[in-house]
Short mmCIF file of C-alpha atoms in Angstrom, two decimals:
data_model
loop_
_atom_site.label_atom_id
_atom_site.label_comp_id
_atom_site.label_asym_id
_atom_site.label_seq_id
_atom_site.Cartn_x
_atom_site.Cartn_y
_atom_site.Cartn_z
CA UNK A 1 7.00 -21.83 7.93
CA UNK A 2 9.23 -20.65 11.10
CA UNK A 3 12.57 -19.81 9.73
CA UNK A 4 15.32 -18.14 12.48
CA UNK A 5 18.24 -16.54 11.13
CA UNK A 6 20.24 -16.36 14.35
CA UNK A 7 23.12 -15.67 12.61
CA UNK A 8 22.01 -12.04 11.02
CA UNK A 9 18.78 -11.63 13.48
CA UNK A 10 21.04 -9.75 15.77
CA UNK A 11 21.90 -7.28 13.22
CA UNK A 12 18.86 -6.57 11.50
CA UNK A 13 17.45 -2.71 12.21
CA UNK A 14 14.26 -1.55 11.26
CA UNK A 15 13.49 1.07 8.51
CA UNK A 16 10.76 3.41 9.39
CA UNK A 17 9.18 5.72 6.96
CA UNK A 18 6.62 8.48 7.24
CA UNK A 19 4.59 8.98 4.80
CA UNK A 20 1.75 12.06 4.08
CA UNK A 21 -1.38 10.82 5.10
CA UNK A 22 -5.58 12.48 3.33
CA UNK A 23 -8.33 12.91 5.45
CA UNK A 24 -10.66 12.23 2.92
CA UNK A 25 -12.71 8.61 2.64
CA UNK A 26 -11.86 6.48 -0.24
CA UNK A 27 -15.07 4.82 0.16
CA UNK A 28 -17.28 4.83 -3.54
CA UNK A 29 -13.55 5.37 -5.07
CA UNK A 30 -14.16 3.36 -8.54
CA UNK A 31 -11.07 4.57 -10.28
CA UNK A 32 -7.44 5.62 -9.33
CA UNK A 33 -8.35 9.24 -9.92
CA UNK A 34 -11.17 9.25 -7.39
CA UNK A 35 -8.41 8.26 -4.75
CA UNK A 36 -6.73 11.22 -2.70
CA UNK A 37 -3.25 12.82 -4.08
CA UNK A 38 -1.64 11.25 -1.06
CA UNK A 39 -3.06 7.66 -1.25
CA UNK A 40 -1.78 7.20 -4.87
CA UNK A 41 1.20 8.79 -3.52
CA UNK A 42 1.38 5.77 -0.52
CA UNK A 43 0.59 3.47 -3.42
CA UNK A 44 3.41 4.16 -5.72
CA UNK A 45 5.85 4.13 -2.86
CA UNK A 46 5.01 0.44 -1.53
CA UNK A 47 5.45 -0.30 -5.55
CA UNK A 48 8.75 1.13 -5.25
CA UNK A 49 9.53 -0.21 -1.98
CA UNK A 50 8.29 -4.14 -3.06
CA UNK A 51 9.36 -4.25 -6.90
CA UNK A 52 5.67 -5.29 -7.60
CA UNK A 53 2.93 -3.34 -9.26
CA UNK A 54 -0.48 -2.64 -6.98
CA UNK A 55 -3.21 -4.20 -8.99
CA UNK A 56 -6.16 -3.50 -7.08
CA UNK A 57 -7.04 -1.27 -3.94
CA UNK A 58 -9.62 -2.07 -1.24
CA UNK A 59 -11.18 0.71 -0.35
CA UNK A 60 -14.58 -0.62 2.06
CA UNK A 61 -16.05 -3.46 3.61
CA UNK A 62 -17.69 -5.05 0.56
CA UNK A 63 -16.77 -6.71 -2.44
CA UNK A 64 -17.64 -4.19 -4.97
CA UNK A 65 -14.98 -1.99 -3.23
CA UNK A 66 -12.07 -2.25 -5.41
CA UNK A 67 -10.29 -0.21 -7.44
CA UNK A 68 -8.04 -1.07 -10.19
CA UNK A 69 -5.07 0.46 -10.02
CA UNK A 70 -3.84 -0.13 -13.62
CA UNK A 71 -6.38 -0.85 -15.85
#
């Protein structure tokens, strides 16, 4: 669906927000402590910044690479 608000489009500014990022791979990550400090950290924020709990992470290619974020 292609809405237009012309009418507030004009107005509307971007937020930006930088966030810490981890150099570490999440990859084989099977529970929310095996994820870096900082990616729980980026995870809690988009809660915060959505109103909606993160479920499950992806953290590879395959299937199998999820983690649940609250079990």
């Amino acid at each position: 669906m292609n809405i237009k608000l012309p009418h507030i489009q004009n107005r509307l500014e971007p937020v930006y927000e930088t966030l810490p990022g981890w150099r570490t791979s999440t990859l084989g990550a099977v529970s929310r402590s095996d994820l870096p400090e900082n990616a729980v950290s980026y995870i809690s924020r988009l809660e915060e910044l959505v109103g909606v709990p993160v479920s499950l992470v992806s953290t590879g290619p395959e299937r199998n690479h999820i983690v649940p974020m609250n079990p």
